[in-house]
Coordinates of C-alpha atoms and ligand atoms in Angstrom, one line a residue:
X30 CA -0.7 -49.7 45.2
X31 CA -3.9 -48.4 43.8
X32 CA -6.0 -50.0 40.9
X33 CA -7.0 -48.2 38.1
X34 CA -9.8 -48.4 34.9
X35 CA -9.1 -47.0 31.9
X36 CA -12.1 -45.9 30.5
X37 CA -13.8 -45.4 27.3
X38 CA -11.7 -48.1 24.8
X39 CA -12.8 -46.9 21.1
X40 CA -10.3 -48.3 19.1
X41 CA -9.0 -51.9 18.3
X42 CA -5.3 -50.6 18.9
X43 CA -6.7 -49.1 22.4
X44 CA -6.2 -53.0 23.3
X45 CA -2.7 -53.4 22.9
X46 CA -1.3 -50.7 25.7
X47 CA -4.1 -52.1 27.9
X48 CA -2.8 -55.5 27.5
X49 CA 0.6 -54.1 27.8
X50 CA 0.1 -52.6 30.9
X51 CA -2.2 -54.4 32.3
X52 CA -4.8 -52.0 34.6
X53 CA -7.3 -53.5 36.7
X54 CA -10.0 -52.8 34.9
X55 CA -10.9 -51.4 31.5
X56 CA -14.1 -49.3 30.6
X57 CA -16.5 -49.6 27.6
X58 CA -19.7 -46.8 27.2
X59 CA -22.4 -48.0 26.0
X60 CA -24.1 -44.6 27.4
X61 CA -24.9 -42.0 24.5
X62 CA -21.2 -40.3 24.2
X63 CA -18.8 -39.8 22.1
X64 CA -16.9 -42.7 23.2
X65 CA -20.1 -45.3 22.4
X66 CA -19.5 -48.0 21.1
X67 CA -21.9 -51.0 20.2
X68 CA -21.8 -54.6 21.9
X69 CA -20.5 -56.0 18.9
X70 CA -17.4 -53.8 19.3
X71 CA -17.3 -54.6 23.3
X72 CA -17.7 -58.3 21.9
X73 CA -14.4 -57.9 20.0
X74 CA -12.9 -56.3 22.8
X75 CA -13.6 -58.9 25.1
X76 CA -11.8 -61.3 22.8
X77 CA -8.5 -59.7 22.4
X78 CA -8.0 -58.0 26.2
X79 CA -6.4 -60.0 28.5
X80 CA -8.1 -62.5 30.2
X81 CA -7.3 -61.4 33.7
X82 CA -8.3 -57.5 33.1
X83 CA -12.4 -57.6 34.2
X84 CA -14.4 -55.3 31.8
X85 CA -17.0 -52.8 32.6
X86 CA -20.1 -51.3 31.1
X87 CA -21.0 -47.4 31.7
X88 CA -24.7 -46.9 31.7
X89 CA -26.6 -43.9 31.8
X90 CA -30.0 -44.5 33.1
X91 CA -30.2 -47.1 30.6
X92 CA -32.9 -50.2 30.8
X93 CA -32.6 -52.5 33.0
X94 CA -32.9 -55.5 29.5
X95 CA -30.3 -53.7 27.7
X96 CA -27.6 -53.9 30.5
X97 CA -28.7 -57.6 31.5
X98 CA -28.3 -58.8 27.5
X99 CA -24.7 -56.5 27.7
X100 CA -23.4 -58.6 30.9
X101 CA -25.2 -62.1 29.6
X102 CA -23.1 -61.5 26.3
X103 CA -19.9 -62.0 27.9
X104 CA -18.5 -58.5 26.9
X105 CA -18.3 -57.5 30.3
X106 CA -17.8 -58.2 34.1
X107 CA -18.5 -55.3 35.6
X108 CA -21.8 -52.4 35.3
X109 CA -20.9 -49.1 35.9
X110 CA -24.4 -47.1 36.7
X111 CA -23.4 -43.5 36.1
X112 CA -27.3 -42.0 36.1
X113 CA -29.9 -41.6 38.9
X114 CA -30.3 -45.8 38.9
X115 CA -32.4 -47.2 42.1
X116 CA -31.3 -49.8 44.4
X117 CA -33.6 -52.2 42.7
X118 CA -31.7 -51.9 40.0
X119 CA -28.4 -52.7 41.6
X120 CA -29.6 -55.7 43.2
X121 CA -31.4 -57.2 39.9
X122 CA -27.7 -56.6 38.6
X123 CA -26.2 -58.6 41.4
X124 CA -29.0 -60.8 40.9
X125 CA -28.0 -61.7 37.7
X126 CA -24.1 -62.1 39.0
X127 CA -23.0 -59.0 37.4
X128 CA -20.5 -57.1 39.8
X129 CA -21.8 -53.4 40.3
X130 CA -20.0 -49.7 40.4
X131 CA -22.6 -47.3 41.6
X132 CA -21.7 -43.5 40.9
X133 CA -22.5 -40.6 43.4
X134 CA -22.2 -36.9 42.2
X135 CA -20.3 -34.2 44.2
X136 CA -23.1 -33.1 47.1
X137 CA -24.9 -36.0 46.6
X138 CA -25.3 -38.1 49.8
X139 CA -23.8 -41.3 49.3
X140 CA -26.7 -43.8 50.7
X141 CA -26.1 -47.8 51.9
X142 CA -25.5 -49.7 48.6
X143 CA -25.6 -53.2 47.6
X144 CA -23.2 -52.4 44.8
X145 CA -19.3 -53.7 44.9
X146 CA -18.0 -50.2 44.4
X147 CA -18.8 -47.0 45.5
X148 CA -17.6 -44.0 42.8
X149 CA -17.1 -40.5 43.2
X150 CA -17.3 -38.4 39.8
X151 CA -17.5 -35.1 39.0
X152 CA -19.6 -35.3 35.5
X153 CA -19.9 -37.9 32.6
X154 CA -16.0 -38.3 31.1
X155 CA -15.7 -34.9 31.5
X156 CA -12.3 -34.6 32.1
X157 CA -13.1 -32.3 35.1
X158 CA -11.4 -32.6 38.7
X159 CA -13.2 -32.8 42.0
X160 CA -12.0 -30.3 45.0
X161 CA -10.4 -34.0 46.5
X162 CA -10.3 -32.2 50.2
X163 CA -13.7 -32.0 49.7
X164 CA -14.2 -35.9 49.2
X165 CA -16.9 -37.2 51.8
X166 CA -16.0 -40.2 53.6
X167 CA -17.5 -43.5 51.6
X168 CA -17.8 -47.1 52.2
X169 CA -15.1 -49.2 50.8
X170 CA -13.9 -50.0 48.2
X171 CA -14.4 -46.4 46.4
X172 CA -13.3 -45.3 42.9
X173 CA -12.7 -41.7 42.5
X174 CA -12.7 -40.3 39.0
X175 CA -13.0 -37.0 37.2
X176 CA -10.5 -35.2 35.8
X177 CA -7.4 -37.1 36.8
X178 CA -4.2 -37.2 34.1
X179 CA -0.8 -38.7 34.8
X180 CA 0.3 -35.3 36.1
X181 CA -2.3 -35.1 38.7
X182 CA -3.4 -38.6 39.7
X183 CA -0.2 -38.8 42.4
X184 CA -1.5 -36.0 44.1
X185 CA -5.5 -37.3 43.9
X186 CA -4.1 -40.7 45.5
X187 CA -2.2 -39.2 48.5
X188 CA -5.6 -36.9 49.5
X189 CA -8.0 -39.1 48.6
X190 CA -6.9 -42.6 49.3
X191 CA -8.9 -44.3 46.7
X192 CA -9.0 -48.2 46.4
X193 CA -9.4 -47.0 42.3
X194 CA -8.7 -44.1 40.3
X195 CA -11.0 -44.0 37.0
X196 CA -9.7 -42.4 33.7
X197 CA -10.7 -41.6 30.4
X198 CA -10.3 -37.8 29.1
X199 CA -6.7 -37.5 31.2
X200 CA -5.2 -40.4 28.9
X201 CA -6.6 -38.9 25.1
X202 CA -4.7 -36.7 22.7
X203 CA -6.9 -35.1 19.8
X204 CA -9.7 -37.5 21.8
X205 CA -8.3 -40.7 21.0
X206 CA -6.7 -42.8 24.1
X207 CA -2.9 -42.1 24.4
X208 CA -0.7 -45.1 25.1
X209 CA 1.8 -42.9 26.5
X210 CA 0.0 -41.3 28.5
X211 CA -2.3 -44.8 30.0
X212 CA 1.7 -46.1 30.3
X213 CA 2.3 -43.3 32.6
X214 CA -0.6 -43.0 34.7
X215 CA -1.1 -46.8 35.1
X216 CA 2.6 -46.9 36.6
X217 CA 1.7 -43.9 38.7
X218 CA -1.1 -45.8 40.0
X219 CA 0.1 -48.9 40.9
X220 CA 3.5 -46.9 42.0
X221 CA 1.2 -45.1 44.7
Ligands
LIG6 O1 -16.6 -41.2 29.2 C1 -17.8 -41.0 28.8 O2 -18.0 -40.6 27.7 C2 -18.9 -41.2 29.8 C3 -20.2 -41.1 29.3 C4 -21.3 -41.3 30.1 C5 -21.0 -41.6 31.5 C6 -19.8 -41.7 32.0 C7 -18.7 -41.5 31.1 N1 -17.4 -41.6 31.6 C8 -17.0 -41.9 33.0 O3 -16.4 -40.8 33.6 C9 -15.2 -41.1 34.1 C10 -14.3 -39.9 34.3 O4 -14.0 -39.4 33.1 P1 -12.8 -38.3 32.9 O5 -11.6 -38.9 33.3 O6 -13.2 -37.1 33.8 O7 -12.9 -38.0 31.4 C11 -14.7 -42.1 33.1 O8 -13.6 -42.9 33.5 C12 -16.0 -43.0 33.0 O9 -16.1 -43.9 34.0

Protein backbone atom coordinates (compact mmCIF):
# COMPACT_ATOMS: atom_id res chain seq x y z
CA UNK A 1 0.00 0.00 0.00
CA UNK A 2 1.18 3.46 -0.62
CA UNK A 3 -0.26 6.77 0.98
CA UNK A 4 -1.32 9.54 -0.93
CA UNK A 5 -2.29 13.65 -0.48
CA UNK A 6 -4.56 15.17 -2.47
CA UNK A 7 -3.56 18.45 -2.94
CA UNK A 8 -4.92 21.81 -3.41
CA UNK A 9 -8.81 21.48 -1.84
CA UNK A 10 -10.63 24.73 -3.26
CA UNK A 11 -14.00 23.91 -2.80
CA UNK A 12 -16.34 23.01 0.16
CA UNK A 13 -17.70 19.89 -1.99
CA UNK A 14 -13.82 18.93 -2.51
CA UNK A 15 -14.52 17.59 1.22
CA UNK A 16 -16.98 15.07 0.66
CA UNK A 17 -14.87 12.60 -1.83
CA UNK A 18 -11.94 13.18 0.55
CA UNK A 19 -13.99 12.04 3.38
CA UNK A 20 -15.31 9.37 1.15
CA UNK A 21 -12.15 8.02 0.35
CA UNK A 22 -10.33 8.71 2.93
CA UNK A 23 -6.41 9.58 1.65
CA UNK A 24 -3.70 10.01 4.03
CA UNK A 25 -3.32 13.26 3.77
CA UNK A 26 -5.02 16.29 2.13
CA UNK A 27 -3.29 19.58 0.81
CA UNK A 28 -4.26 23.26 1.35
CA UNK A 29 -1.97 26.25 -0.66
CA UNK A 30 -1.62 29.00 1.05
CA UNK A 31 1.38 29.82 -1.55
CA UNK A 32 0.28 32.55 -4.22
CA UNK A 33 -1.54 30.04 -6.87
CA UNK A 34 -4.50 29.52 -8.27
CA UNK A 35 -5.49 27.07 -5.86
CA UNK A 36 -4.97 29.71 -2.65
CA UNK A 37 -7.07 29.82 -0.43
CA UNK A 38 -7.26 31.89 2.93
CA UNK A 39 -7.02 30.39 6.59
CA UNK A 40 -10.43 31.09 7.15
CA UNK A 41 -11.28 28.69 4.33
CA UNK A 42 -8.52 25.96 5.60
CA UNK A 43 -10.41 26.77 9.05
CA UNK A 44 -13.64 25.47 7.52
CA UNK A 45 -11.91 22.75 6.04
CA UNK A 46 -10.46 21.52 9.03
CA UNK A 47 -13.94 21.29 10.54
CA UNK A 48 -15.70 19.25 8.04
CA UNK A 49 -12.64 16.63 6.91
CA UNK A 50 -12.37 13.71 8.75
CA UNK A 51 -10.78 13.70 11.79
CA UNK A 52 -8.22 11.03 11.15
CA UNK A 53 -7.02 12.60 7.56
CA UNK A 54 -3.84 15.14 8.87
CA UNK A 55 -3.89 18.35 6.77
CA UNK A 56 -1.06 20.13 5.26
CA UNK A 57 0.00 23.65 4.37
CA UNK A 58 2.07 24.43 0.96
CA UNK A 59 4.37 27.35 1.47
CA UNK A 60 6.42 29.06 -0.93
CA UNK A 61 9.21 30.79 0.71
CA UNK A 62 6.62 32.24 2.90
CA UNK A 63 7.50 33.88 6.57
CA UNK A 64 8.38 31.96 9.00
CA UNK A 65 5.00 34.06 11.43
CA UNK A 66 2.62 33.37 8.79
CA UNK A 67 3.13 29.58 8.68
CA UNK A 68 3.56 29.35 12.63
CA UNK A 69 -0.11 31.39 13.07
CA UNK A 70 -1.43 28.75 9.98
CA UNK A 71 -0.27 25.54 12.19
CA UNK A 72 -1.19 27.39 15.77
CA UNK A 73 -4.74 27.84 14.16
CA UNK A 74 -5.52 24.29 14.00
CA UNK A 75 -6.13 24.29 10.18
CA UNK A 76 -3.37 22.13 9.67
CA UNK A 77 -0.98 19.26 10.83
CA UNK A 78 1.39 19.16 8.45
CA UNK A 79 3.89 22.23 6.56
CA UNK A 80 4.80 21.50 3.22
CA UNK A 81 7.95 23.89 2.36
CA UNK A 82 7.91 23.94 -1.45
CA UNK A 83 10.61 27.16 -1.84
CA UNK A 84 14.34 27.42 -1.14
CA UNK A 85 13.39 27.29 2.96
CA UNK A 86 16.66 26.79 5.32
CA UNK A 87 17.04 24.19 7.86
CA UNK A 88 16.47 26.76 10.50
CA UNK A 89 13.35 26.99 9.35
CA UNK A 90 12.48 23.33 9.41
CA UNK A 91 13.59 22.96 12.92
CA UNK A 92 11.68 26.25 14.29
CA UNK A 93 8.67 24.28 12.58
CA UNK A 94 9.41 21.11 14.44
CA UNK A 95 10.00 23.42 17.26
CA UNK A 96 6.73 24.47 17.36
CA UNK A 97 5.38 20.60 16.94
CA UNK A 98 4.37 21.08 13.46
CA UNK A 99 5.27 17.86 11.32
CA UNK A 100 7.40 19.00 8.23
CA UNK A 101 7.50 17.93 4.22
CA UNK A 102 10.62 19.46 2.83
CA UNK A 103 10.63 19.62 -1.12
CA UNK A 104 13.78 18.99 -3.34
CA UNK A 105 13.80 19.93 -7.14
CA UNK A 106 14.91 17.50 -9.92
CA UNK A 107 19.08 17.94 -9.83
CA UNK A 108 18.89 19.35 -6.66
CA UNK A 109 21.02 17.47 -4.05
CA UNK A 110 18.84 16.24 -1.46
CA UNK A 111 20.97 17.35 1.90
CA UNK A 112 20.37 15.66 5.77
CA UNK A 113 16.95 17.11 6.89
CA UNK A 114 15.28 17.36 10.11
CA UNK A 115 11.99 17.37 8.28
CA UNK A 116 9.44 14.20 8.57
CA UNK A 117 9.29 13.87 4.86
CA UNK A 118 11.44 14.16 2.13
CA UNK A 119 9.56 15.17 -1.41
CA UNK A 120 10.50 14.96 -4.87
CA UNK A 121 8.65 17.52 -7.31
CA UNK A 122 9.06 18.55 -10.52
CA UNK A 123 7.54 22.32 -10.31
CA UNK A 124 4.74 24.03 -8.25
CA UNK A 125 1.29 21.94 -9.06
CA UNK A 126 2.33 21.82 -12.39
CA UNK A 127 0.97 18.85 -13.44
CA UNK A 128 4.28 17.84 -14.99
CA UNK A 129 6.03 14.23 -14.57
CA UNK A 130 9.49 13.55 -13.38
CA UNK A 131 11.79 11.03 -15.59
CA UNK A 132 11.06 8.43 -12.27
CA UNK A 133 14.27 6.22 -13.47
CA UNK A 134 15.96 9.21 -12.82
CA UNK A 135 14.77 9.49 -9.06
CA UNK A 136 17.91 9.83 -6.78
CA UNK A 137 18.01 7.67 -3.81
CA UNK A 138 16.37 9.68 -0.61
CA UNK A 139 16.03 9.19 2.97
CA UNK A 140 12.81 7.68 4.08
CA UNK A 141 9.84 8.31 4.13
CA UNK A 142 9.77 10.26 0.51
CA UNK A 143 6.76 11.68 -1.27
CA UNK A 144 7.14 11.86 -4.99
CA UNK A 145 4.88 14.19 -6.84
CA UNK A 146 4.51 15.91 -10.16
CA UNK A 147 2.53 15.04 -12.76
CA UNK A 148 0.94 11.82 -11.58
CA UNK A 149 -2.94 11.01 -12.69
CA UNK A 150 -4.85 7.80 -12.06
CA UNK A 151 -3.50 6.52 -15.38
CA UNK A 152 0.03 6.97 -14.48
CA UNK A 153 0.45 6.72 -10.75
CA UNK A 154 0.61 2.54 -10.98
CA UNK A 155 3.52 2.84 -12.99
CA UNK A 156 5.24 5.97 -10.76
CA UNK A 157 4.72 3.49 -7.72
CA UNK A 158 6.33 0.27 -9.10
CA UNK A 159 9.72 2.50 -10.31
CA UNK A 160 9.81 4.75 -7.68
CA UNK A 161 8.69 3.03 -4.60
CA UNK A 162 7.41 5.99 -2.85
CA UNK A 163 6.20 5.88 0.87
CA UNK A 164 3.59 8.92 -0.81
CA UNK A 165 2.44 9.84 -4.00
CA UNK A 166 1.25 13.75 -4.00
CA UNK A 167 -1.61 14.97 -6.37
CA UNK A 168 -3.31 17.91 -7.44
CA UNK A 169 -3.49 18.81 -11.34
CA UNK A 170 -3.80 14.71 -12.27
CA UNK A 171 -7.26 14.69 -10.22
CA UNK A 172 -8.95 18.36 -11.83
CA UNK A 173 -11.26 18.61 -14.77
CA UNK A 174 -11.74 22.30 -16.22
CA UNK A 175 -9.26 22.96 -12.87
CA UNK A 176 -11.58 21.96 -10.32
CA UNK A 177 -10.82 18.58 -8.25
CA UNK A 178 -12.53 15.61 -9.90
CA UNK A 179 -14.08 13.04 -7.43
CA UNK A 180 -13.91 10.51 -10.00
CA UNK A 181 -10.81 10.86 -10.73
CA UNK A 182 -9.32 11.27 -6.56
CA UNK A 183 -11.75 7.87 -6.31
CA UNK A 184 -9.57 6.22 -8.85
CA UNK A 185 -6.23 7.29 -7.99
CA UNK A 186 -6.65 7.01 -4.22
CA UNK A 187 -7.65 3.17 -4.87
CA UNK A 188 -4.76 2.87 -7.15
CA UNK A 189 -2.66 3.99 -4.48
CA UNK A 190 -3.49 2.15 -1.63
CA UNK A 191 -4.05 -0.91 -4.27
CA UNK A 192 -0.12 -0.62 -4.94
O1 LIG B 1 -0.68 23.26 -6.41
C1 LIG B 1 -0.23 24.41 -6.39
O2 LIG B 1 -0.84 25.35 -6.89
C2 LIG B 1 1.11 24.67 -5.76
C3 LIG B 1 1.52 25.97 -5.59
C4 LIG B 1 2.73 26.25 -5.01
C5 LIG B 1 3.56 25.22 -4.58
C6 LIG B 1 3.17 23.90 -4.74
C7 LIG B 1 1.95 23.61 -5.32
N1 LIG B 1 1.53 22.31 -5.51
C8 LIG B 1 2.26 21.14 -5.10
O3 LIG B 1 2.72 20.42 -6.23
C9 LIG B 1 2.31 19.07 -6.14
C10 LIG B 1 2.24 18.40 -7.47
O4 LIG B 1 1.31 19.01 -8.28
P1 LIG B 1 0.82 18.34 -9.64
O5 LIG B 1 0.20 17.02 -9.28
O6 LIG B 1 2.01 18.19 -10.53
O7 LIG B 1 -0.19 19.31 -10.15
C11 LIG B 1 0.98 19.22 -5.45
O8 LIG B 1 0.44 18.09 -4.94
C12 LIG B 1 1.35 20.21 -4.36
O9 LIG B 1 2.01 19.58 -3.30
Amino acid sequence: MTQIKICGLMREQDADVINEVKPDFAGFVFAPSRRQISLETALRFRQIIDDTIPTVGVFVNAPLDEMLTVFRSGAIQYVQLHGNEPEDTVQALKDAGAKVFQVYKPDEPITPTAADYTMLDSGAGSGIPLDWKRVPQASHPFILAGGLTPENVAEAITTVRPDVVDVSSGVETNKQKDPEKIRAIVTTAHNN
